[in-house]
CSV table of C-alpha atoms and ligand atoms in Angstrom, one decimal:
chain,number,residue,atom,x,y,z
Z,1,UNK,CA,6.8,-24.3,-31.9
Z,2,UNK,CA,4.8,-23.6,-35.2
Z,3,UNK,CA,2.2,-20.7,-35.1
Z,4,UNK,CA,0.0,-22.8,-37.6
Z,5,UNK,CA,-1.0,-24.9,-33.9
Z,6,UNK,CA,-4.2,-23.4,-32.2
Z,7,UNK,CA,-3.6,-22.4,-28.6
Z,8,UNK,CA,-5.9,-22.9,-25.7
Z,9,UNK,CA,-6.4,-21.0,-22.7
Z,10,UNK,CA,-8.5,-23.3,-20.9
Z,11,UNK,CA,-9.1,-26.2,-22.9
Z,12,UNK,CA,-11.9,-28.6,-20.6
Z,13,UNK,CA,-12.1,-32.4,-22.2
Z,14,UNK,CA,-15.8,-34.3,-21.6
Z,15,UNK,CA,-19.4,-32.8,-21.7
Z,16,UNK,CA,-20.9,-34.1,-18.3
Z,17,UNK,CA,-22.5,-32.0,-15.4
Z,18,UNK,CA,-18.1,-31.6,-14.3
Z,19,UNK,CA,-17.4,-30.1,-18.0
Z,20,UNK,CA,-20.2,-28.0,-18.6
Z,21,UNK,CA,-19.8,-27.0,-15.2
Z,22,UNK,CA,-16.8,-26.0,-15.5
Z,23,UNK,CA,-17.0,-24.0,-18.9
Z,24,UNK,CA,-20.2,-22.2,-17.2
Z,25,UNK,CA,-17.5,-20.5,-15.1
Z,26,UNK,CA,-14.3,-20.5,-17.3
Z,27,UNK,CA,-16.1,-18.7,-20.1
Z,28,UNK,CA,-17.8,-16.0,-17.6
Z,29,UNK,CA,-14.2,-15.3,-16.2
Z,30,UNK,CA,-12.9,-14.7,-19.7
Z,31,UNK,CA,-10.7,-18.0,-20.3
Z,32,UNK,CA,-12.2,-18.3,-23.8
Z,33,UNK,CA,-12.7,-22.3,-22.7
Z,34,UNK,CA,-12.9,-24.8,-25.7
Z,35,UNK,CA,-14.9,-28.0,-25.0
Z,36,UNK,CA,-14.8,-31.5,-26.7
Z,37,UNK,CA,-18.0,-33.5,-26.1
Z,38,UNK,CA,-15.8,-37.3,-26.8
Z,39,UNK,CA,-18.1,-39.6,-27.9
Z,40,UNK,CA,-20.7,-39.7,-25.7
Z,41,UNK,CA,-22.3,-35.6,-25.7
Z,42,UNK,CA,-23.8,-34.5,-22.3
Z,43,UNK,CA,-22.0,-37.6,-20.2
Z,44,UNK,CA,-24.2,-40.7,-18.2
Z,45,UNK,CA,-27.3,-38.7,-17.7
Z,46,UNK,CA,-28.4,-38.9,-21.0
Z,47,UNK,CA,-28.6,-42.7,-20.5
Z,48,UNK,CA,-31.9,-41.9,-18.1
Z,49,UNK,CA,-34.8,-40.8,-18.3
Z,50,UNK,CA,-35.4,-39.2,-14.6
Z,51,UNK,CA,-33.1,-37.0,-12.8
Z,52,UNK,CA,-34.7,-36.4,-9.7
Z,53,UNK,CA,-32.5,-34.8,-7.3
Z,54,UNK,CA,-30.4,-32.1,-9.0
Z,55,UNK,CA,-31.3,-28.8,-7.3
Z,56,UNK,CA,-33.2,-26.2,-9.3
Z,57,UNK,CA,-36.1,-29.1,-10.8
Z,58,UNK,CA,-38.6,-29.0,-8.6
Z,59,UNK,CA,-40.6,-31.5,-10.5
Z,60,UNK,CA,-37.7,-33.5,-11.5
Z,61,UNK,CA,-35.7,-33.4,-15.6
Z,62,UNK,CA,-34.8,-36.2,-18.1
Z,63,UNK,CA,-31.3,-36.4,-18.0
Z,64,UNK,CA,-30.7,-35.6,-21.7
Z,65,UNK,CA,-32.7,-32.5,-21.9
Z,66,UNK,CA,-30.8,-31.8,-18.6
Z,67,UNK,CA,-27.8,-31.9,-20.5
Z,68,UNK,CA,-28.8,-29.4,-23.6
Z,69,UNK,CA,-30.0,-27.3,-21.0
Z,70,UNK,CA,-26.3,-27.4,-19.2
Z,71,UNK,CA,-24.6,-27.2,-22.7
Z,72,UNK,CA,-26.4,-24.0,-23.6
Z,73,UNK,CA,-25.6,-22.4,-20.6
Z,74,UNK,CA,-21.9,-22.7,-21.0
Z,75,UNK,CA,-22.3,-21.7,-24.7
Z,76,UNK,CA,-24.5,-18.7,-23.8
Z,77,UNK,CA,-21.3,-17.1,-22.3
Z,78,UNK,CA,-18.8,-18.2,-24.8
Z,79,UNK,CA,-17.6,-21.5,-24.8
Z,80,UNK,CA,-16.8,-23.1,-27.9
Z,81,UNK,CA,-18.2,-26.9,-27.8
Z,82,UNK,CA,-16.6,-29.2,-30.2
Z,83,UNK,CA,-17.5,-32.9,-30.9
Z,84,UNK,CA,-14.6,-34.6,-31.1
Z,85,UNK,CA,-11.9,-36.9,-28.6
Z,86,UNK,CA,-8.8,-36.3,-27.1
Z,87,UNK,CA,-7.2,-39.5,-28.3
Z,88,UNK,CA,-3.4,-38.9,-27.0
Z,89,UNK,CA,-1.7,-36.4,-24.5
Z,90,UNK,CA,1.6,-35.4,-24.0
Z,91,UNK,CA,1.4,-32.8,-20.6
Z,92,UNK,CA,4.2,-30.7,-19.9
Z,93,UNK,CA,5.8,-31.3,-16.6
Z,94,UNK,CA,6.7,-27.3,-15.7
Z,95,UNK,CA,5.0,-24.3,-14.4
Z,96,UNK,CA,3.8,-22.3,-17.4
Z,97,UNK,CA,4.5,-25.4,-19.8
Z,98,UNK,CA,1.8,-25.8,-22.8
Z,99,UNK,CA,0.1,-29.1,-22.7
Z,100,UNK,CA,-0.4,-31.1,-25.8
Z,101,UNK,CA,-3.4,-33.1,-26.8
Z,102,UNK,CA,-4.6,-35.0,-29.7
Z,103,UNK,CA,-8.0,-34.6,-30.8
Z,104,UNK,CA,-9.4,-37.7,-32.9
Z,105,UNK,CA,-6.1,-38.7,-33.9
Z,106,UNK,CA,-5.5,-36.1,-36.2
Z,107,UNK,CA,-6.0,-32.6,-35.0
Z,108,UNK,CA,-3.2,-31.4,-32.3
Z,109,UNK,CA,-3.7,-28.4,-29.8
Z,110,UNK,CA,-1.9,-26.5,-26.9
Z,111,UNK,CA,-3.2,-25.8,-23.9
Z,112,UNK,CA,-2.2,-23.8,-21.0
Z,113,UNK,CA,-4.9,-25.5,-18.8
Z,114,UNK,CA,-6.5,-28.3,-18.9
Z,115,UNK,CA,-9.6,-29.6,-17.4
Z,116,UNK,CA,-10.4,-33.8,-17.4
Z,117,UNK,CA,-13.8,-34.2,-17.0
Z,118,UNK,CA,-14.0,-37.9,-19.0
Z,119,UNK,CA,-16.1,-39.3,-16.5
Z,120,UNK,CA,-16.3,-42.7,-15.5
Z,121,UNK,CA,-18.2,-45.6,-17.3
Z,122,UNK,CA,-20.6,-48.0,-15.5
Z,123,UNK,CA,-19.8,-51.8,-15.8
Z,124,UNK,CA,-22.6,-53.8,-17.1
Z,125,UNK,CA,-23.0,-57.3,-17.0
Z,126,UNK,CA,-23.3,-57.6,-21.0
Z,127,UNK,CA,-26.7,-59.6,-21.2
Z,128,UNK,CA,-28.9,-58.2,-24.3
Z,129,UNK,CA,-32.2,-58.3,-21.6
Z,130,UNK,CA,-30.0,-56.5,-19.6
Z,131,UNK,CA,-29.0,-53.6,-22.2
Z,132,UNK,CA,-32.4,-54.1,-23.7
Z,133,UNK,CA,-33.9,-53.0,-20.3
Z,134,UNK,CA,-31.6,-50.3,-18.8
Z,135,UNK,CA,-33.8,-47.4,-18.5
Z,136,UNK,CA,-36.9,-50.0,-17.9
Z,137,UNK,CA,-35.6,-50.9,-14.4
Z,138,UNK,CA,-31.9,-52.0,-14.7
Z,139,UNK,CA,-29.8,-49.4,-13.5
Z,140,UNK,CA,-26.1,-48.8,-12.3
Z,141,UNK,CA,-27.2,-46.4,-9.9
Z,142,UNK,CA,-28.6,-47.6,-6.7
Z,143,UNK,CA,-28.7,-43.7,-4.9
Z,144,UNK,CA,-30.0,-42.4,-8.4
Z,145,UNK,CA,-32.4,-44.5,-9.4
Z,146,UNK,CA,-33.9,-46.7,-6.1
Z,147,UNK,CA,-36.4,-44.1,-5.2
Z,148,UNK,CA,-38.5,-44.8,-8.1
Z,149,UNK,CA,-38.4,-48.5,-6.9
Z,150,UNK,CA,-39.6,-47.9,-3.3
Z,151,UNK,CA,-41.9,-50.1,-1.3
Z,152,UNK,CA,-41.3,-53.0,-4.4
Z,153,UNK,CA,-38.9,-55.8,-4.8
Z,154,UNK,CA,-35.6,-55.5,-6.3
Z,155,UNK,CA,-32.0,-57.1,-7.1
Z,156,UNK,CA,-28.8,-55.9,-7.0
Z,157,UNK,CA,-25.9,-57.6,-8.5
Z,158,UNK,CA,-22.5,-57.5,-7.0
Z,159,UNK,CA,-20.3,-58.4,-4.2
Z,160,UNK,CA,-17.8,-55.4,-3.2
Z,161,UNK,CA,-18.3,-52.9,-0.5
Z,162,UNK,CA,-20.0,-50.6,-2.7
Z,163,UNK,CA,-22.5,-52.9,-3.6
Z,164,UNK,CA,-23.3,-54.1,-0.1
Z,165,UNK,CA,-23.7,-50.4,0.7
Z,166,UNK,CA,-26.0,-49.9,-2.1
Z,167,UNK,CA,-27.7,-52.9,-1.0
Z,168,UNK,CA,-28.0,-51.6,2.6
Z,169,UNK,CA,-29.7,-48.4,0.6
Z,170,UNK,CA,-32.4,-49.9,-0.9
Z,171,UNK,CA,-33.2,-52.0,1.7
Z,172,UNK,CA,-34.1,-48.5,3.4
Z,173,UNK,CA,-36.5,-48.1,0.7
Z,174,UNK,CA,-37.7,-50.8,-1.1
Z,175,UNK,CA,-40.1,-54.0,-0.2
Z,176,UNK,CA,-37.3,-56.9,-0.2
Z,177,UNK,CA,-33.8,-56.9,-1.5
Z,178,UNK,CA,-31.7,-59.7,-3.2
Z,179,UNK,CA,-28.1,-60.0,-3.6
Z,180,UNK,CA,-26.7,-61.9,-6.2
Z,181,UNK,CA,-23.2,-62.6,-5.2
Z,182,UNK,CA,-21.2,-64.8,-8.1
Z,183,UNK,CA,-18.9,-66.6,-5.4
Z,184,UNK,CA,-19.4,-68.2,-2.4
Z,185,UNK,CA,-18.3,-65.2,-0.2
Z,186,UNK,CA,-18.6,-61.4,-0.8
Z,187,UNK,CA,-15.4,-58.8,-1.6
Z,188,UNK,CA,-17.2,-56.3,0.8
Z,189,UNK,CA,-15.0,-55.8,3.9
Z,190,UNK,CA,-16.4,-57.7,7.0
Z,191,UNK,CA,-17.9,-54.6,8.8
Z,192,UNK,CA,-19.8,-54.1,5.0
Z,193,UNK,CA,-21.2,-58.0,5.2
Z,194,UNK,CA,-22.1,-57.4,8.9
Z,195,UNK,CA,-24.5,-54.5,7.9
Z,196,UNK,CA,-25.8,-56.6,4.8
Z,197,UNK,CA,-26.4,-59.4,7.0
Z,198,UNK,CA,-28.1,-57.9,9.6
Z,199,UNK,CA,-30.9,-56.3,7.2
Z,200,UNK,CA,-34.0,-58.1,7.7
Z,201,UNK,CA,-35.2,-57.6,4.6
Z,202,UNK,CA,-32.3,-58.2,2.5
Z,203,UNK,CA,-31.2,-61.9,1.3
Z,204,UNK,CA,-27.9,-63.1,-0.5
Z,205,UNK,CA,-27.8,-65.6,-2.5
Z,206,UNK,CA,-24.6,-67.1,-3.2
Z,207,UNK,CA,-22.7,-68.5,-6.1
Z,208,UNK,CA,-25.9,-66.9,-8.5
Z,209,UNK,CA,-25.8,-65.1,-11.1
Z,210,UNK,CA,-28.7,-63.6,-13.6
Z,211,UNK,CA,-29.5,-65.6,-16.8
Z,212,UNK,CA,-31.7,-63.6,-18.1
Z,213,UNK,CA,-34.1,-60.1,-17.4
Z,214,UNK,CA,-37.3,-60.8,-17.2
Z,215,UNK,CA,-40.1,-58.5,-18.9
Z,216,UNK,CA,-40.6,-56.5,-22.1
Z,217,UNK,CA,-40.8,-52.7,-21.8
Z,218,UNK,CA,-39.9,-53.0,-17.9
Z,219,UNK,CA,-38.0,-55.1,-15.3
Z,220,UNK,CA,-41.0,-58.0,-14.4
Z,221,UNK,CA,-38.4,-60.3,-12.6
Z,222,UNK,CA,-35.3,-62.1,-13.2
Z,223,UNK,CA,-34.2,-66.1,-13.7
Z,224,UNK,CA,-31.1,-66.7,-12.1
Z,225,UNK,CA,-28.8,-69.6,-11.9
Z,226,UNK,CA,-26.8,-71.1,-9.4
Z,227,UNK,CA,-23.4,-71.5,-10.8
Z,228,UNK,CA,-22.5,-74.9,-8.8
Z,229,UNK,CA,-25.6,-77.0,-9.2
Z,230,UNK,CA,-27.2,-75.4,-12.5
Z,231,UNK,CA,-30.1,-75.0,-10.9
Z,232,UNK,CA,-32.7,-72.1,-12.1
Z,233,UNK,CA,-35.3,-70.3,-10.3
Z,234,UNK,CA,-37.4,-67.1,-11.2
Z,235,UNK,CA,-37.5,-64.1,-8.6
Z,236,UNK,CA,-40.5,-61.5,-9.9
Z,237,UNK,CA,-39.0,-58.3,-8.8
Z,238,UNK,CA,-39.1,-54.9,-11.1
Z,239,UNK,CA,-35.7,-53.6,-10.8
Z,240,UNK,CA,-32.1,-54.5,-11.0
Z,241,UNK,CA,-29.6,-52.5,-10.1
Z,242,UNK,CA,-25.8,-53.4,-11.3
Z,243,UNK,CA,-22.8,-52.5,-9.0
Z,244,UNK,CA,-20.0,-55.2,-10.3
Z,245,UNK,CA,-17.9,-51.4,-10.6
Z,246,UNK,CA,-16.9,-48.6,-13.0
Z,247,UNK,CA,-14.2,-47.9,-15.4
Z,248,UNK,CA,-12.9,-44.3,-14.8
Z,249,UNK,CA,-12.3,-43.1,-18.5
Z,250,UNK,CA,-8.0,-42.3,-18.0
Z,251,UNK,CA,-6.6,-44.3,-20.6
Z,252,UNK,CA,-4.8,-41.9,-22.5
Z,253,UNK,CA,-3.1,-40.3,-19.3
Z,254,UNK,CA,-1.8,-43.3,-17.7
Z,255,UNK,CA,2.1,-43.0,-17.7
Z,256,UNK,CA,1.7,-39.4,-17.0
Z,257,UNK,CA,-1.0,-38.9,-14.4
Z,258,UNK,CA,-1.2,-40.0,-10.9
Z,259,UNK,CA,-4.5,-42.4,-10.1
Z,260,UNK,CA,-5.2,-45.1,-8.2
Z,261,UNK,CA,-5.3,-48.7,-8.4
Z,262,UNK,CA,-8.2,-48.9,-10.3
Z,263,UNK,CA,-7.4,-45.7,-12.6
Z,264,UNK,CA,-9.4,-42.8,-11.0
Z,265,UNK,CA,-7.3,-39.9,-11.0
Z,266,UNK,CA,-5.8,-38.7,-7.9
Z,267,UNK,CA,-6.6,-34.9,-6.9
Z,268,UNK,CA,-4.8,-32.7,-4.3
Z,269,UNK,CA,-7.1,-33.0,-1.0
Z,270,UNK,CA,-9.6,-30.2,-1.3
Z,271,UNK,CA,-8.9,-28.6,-4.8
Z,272,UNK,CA,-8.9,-30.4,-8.5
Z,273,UNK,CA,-5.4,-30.3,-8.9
Z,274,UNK,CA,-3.9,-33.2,-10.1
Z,275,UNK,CA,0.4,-34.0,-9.7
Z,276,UNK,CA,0.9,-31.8,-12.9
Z,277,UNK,CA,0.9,-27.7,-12.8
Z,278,UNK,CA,-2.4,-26.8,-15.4
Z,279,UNK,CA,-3.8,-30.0,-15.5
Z,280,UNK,CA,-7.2,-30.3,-13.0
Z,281,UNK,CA,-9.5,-33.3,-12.9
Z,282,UNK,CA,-13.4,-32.3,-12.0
Z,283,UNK,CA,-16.3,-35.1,-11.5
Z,284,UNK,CA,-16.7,-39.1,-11.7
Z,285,UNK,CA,-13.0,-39.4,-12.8
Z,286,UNK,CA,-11.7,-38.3,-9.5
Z,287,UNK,CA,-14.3,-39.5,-7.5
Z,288,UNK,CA,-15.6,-42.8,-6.8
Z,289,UNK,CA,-17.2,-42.1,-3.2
Z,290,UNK,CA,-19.8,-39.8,-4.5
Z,291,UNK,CA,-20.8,-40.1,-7.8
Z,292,UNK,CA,-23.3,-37.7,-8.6
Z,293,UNK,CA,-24.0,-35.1,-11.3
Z,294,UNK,CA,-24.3,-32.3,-8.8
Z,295,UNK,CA,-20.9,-33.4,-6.9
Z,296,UNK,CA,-20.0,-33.8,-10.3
Z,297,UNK,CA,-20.7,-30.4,-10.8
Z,298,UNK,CA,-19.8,-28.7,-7.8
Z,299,UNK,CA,-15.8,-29.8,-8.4
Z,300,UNK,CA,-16.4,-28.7,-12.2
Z,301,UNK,CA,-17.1,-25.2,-10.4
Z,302,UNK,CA,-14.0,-25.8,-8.3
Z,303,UNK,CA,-11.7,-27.1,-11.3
Z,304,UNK,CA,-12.4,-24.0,-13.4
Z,305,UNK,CA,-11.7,-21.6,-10.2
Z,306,UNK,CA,-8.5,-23.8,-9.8
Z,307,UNK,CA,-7.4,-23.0,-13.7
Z,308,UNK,CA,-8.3,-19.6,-13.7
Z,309,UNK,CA,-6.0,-18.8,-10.0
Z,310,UNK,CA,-3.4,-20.7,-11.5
Z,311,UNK,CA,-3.6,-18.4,-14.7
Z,312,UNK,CA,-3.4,-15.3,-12.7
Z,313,UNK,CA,-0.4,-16.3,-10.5
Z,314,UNK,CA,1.4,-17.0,-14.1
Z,315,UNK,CA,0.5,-13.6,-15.3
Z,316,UNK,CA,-1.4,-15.0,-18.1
Z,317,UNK,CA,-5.2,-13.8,-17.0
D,1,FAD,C1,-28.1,-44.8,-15.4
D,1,FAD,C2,-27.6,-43.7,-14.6
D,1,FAD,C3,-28.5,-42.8,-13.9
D,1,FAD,C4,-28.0,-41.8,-13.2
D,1,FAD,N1,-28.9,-41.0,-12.5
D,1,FAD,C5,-28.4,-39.9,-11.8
D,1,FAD,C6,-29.3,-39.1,-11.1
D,1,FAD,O1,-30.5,-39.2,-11.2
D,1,FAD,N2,-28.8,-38.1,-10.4
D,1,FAD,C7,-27.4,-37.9,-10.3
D,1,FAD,O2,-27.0,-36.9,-9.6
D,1,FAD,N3,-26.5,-38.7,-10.9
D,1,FAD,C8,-27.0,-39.7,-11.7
D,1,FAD,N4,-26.1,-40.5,-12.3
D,1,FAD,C9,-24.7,-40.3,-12.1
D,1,FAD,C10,-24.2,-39.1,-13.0
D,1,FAD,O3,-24.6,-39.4,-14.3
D,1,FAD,C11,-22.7,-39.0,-12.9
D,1,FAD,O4,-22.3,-38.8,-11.6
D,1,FAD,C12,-22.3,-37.7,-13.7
D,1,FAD,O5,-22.8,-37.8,-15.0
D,1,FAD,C13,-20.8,-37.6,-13.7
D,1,FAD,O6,-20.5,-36.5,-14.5
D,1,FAD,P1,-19.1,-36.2,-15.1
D,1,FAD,O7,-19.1,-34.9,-15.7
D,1,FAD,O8,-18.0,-36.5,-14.2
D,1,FAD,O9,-18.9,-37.3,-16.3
D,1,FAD,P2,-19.8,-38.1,-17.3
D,1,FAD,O10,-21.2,-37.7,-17.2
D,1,FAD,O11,-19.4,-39.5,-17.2
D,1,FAD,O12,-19.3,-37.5,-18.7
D,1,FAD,C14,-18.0,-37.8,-19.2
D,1,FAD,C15,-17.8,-37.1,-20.5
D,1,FAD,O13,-16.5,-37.3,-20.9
D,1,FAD,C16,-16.5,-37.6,-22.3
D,1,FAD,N5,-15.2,-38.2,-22.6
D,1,FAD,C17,-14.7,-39.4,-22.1
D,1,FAD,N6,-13.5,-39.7,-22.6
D,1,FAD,C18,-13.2,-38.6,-23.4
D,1,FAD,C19,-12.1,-38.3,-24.2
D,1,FAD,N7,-11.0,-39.0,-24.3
D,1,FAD,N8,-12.1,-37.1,-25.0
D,1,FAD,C20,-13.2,-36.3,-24.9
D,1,FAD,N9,-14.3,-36.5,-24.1
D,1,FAD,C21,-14.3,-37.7,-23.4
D,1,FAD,C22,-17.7,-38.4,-22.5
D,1,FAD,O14,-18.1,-38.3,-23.9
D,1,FAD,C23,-18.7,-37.6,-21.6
D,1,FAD,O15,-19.2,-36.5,-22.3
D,1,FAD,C24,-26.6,-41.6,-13.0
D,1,FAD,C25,-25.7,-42.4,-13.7
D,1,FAD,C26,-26.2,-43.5,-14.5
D,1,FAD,C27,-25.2,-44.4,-15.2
């Protein structure tokens, strides 16, 4: 193998609350960890403006100063953050082997742990009032976002079990809820559209989906259509909240990785190892349950505990 190739100790791929996380406490235990940011530098939260419930803000943080703040704290103890994506891998399938990844196509490194922190995208509906207002009162995150929207009217836009639970959230909270389920029956298992249809003050509306958001700086209401008769009615409301799903970020490990059906990958029950010695997986791409930056965090923590035993059982730390 040429000498000309850089080798990592601990290389840790994506900069969300999981990654930063995780270099916090690879760099303080010596594992020199180098970081690369892919193409979206300090993860989801710097898509909003309010993080509210990560501990240690007592009057709450926007999420991209958040971030910087997480990002200098893992570079105050050492760790090397590049900008840059790991665009291929090749893992090795053997205790001790080096792991090979591509970064932007070009650049190839080894590493003798690796840490996959690439997140997991939100699925929007793709309607330019929709983008135009995320931020403004459309939001993918029911349990992040609906306590800015209590007591008030909102929407929320899918039909699977995670939706009716989100649903069943903000009904907690808010004024009135609708559901806007495409078809004529929800995904959500039947124990889910029990619990949604037993909350007074949330309605479904079937076969509907949104036209178009209503309002210009912030979420004023919402024209919807009814996708067998055409028909159009306005619902004045102030925020939507998207749960049609989310798109772990595994792409270039598929083939080599264990995940699931849907492409989270799959961790050994109570650590961050995944099926392949060195390689851990921290945050939203093992986790679709919880979702949060502080979860997020707390198995970034655990992945770089994981790396750093595995290290010192080889002999190498
Ligand atoms: C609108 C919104 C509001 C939210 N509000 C809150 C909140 O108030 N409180 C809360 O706790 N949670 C909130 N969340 C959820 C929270 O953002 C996530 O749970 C958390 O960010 C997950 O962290 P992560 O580190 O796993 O991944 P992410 O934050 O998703 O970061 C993934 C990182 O991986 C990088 N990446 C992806 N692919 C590659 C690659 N091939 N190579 C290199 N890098 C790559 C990306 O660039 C990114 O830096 C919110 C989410 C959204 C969408």
């Amino acid at each position: 193998m040429s000498d000309t190739i850089e080798k990592i100790k601990c290389l840790i791929i994506g900069s969300g609350p999981a990654g930063y996380t995780a270099a916090i406490y690879a760099a303080r235990a010596d594992m020199n960890p180098i970081l690369y940011t892919g193409l979206e530098p300090g993860g989801q939260l710097t898509t909003t403006t309010e993080v509210d419930n990560f501990p240690g803000y007592p009057e709450g943080i926007d999420g991209p100063t958040m971030m910087m703040q997480l990002q200098a704290q893992a570079e105050r103890f050492g760790t090397q953050v590049r900008i840059g994506m790991a665009t291929a891998v090749e893992f090795s399938t053997v205790e001790g082997g080096w792991h090979k990844v591509t970064i932007d196509n070009n650049k190839v490194v080894l590493a003798h742990t690796i840490i996959i922190s690439t997140g997991a995208t939100a699925k929007y509906l793709g309607l330019p009032s929709e983008q135009r207002l995320r931020g403004g009162g459309v939001s993918a995150c029911a349990v992040c976002d609906g306590f800015f929207y209590r007591g008030q009217d909102v929407a929320i836009v899918g039909a699977g079990d995670t939706a009716a639970e989100e649903a069943t959230y903000l009904a907690n909270i808010c004024k009135n809820v609708t559901m806007l389920v495409r078809k004529d029956v929800m995904r959500a298992s039947k124990a889910m559209q029990h619990r949604v249809q037993n909350t007074p003050n949330l309605t479904v509306l079937y076969n509907t989906e949104v036209d178009e958001v209503l309002g210009d700086q912030v979420v004023e209401g919402l024209r919807v259509v009814n996708n067998v008769s055409g028909e159009k009615q306005e619902i004045a409301l102030t925020g939507l909240f998207v749960a049609i799903g989310h798109k772990p970020n595994t792409d270039i490990f598929k083939g080599q990785l264990e995940m699931d059906e849907t492409g989270y990958l799959i961790t050994q029950p109570k650590t961050t190892k995944t099926n392949l010695p060195g390689v851990f997986a921290a945050g939203d791409v093992q986790d679709k349950d919880y979702r949060q930056a502080i979860t997020a965090a707390g198995s970034g923590c655990m992945a770089a505990l994981d790396a750093e035993r595995y290290l010192g059982e080889l002999g190498s730390h």
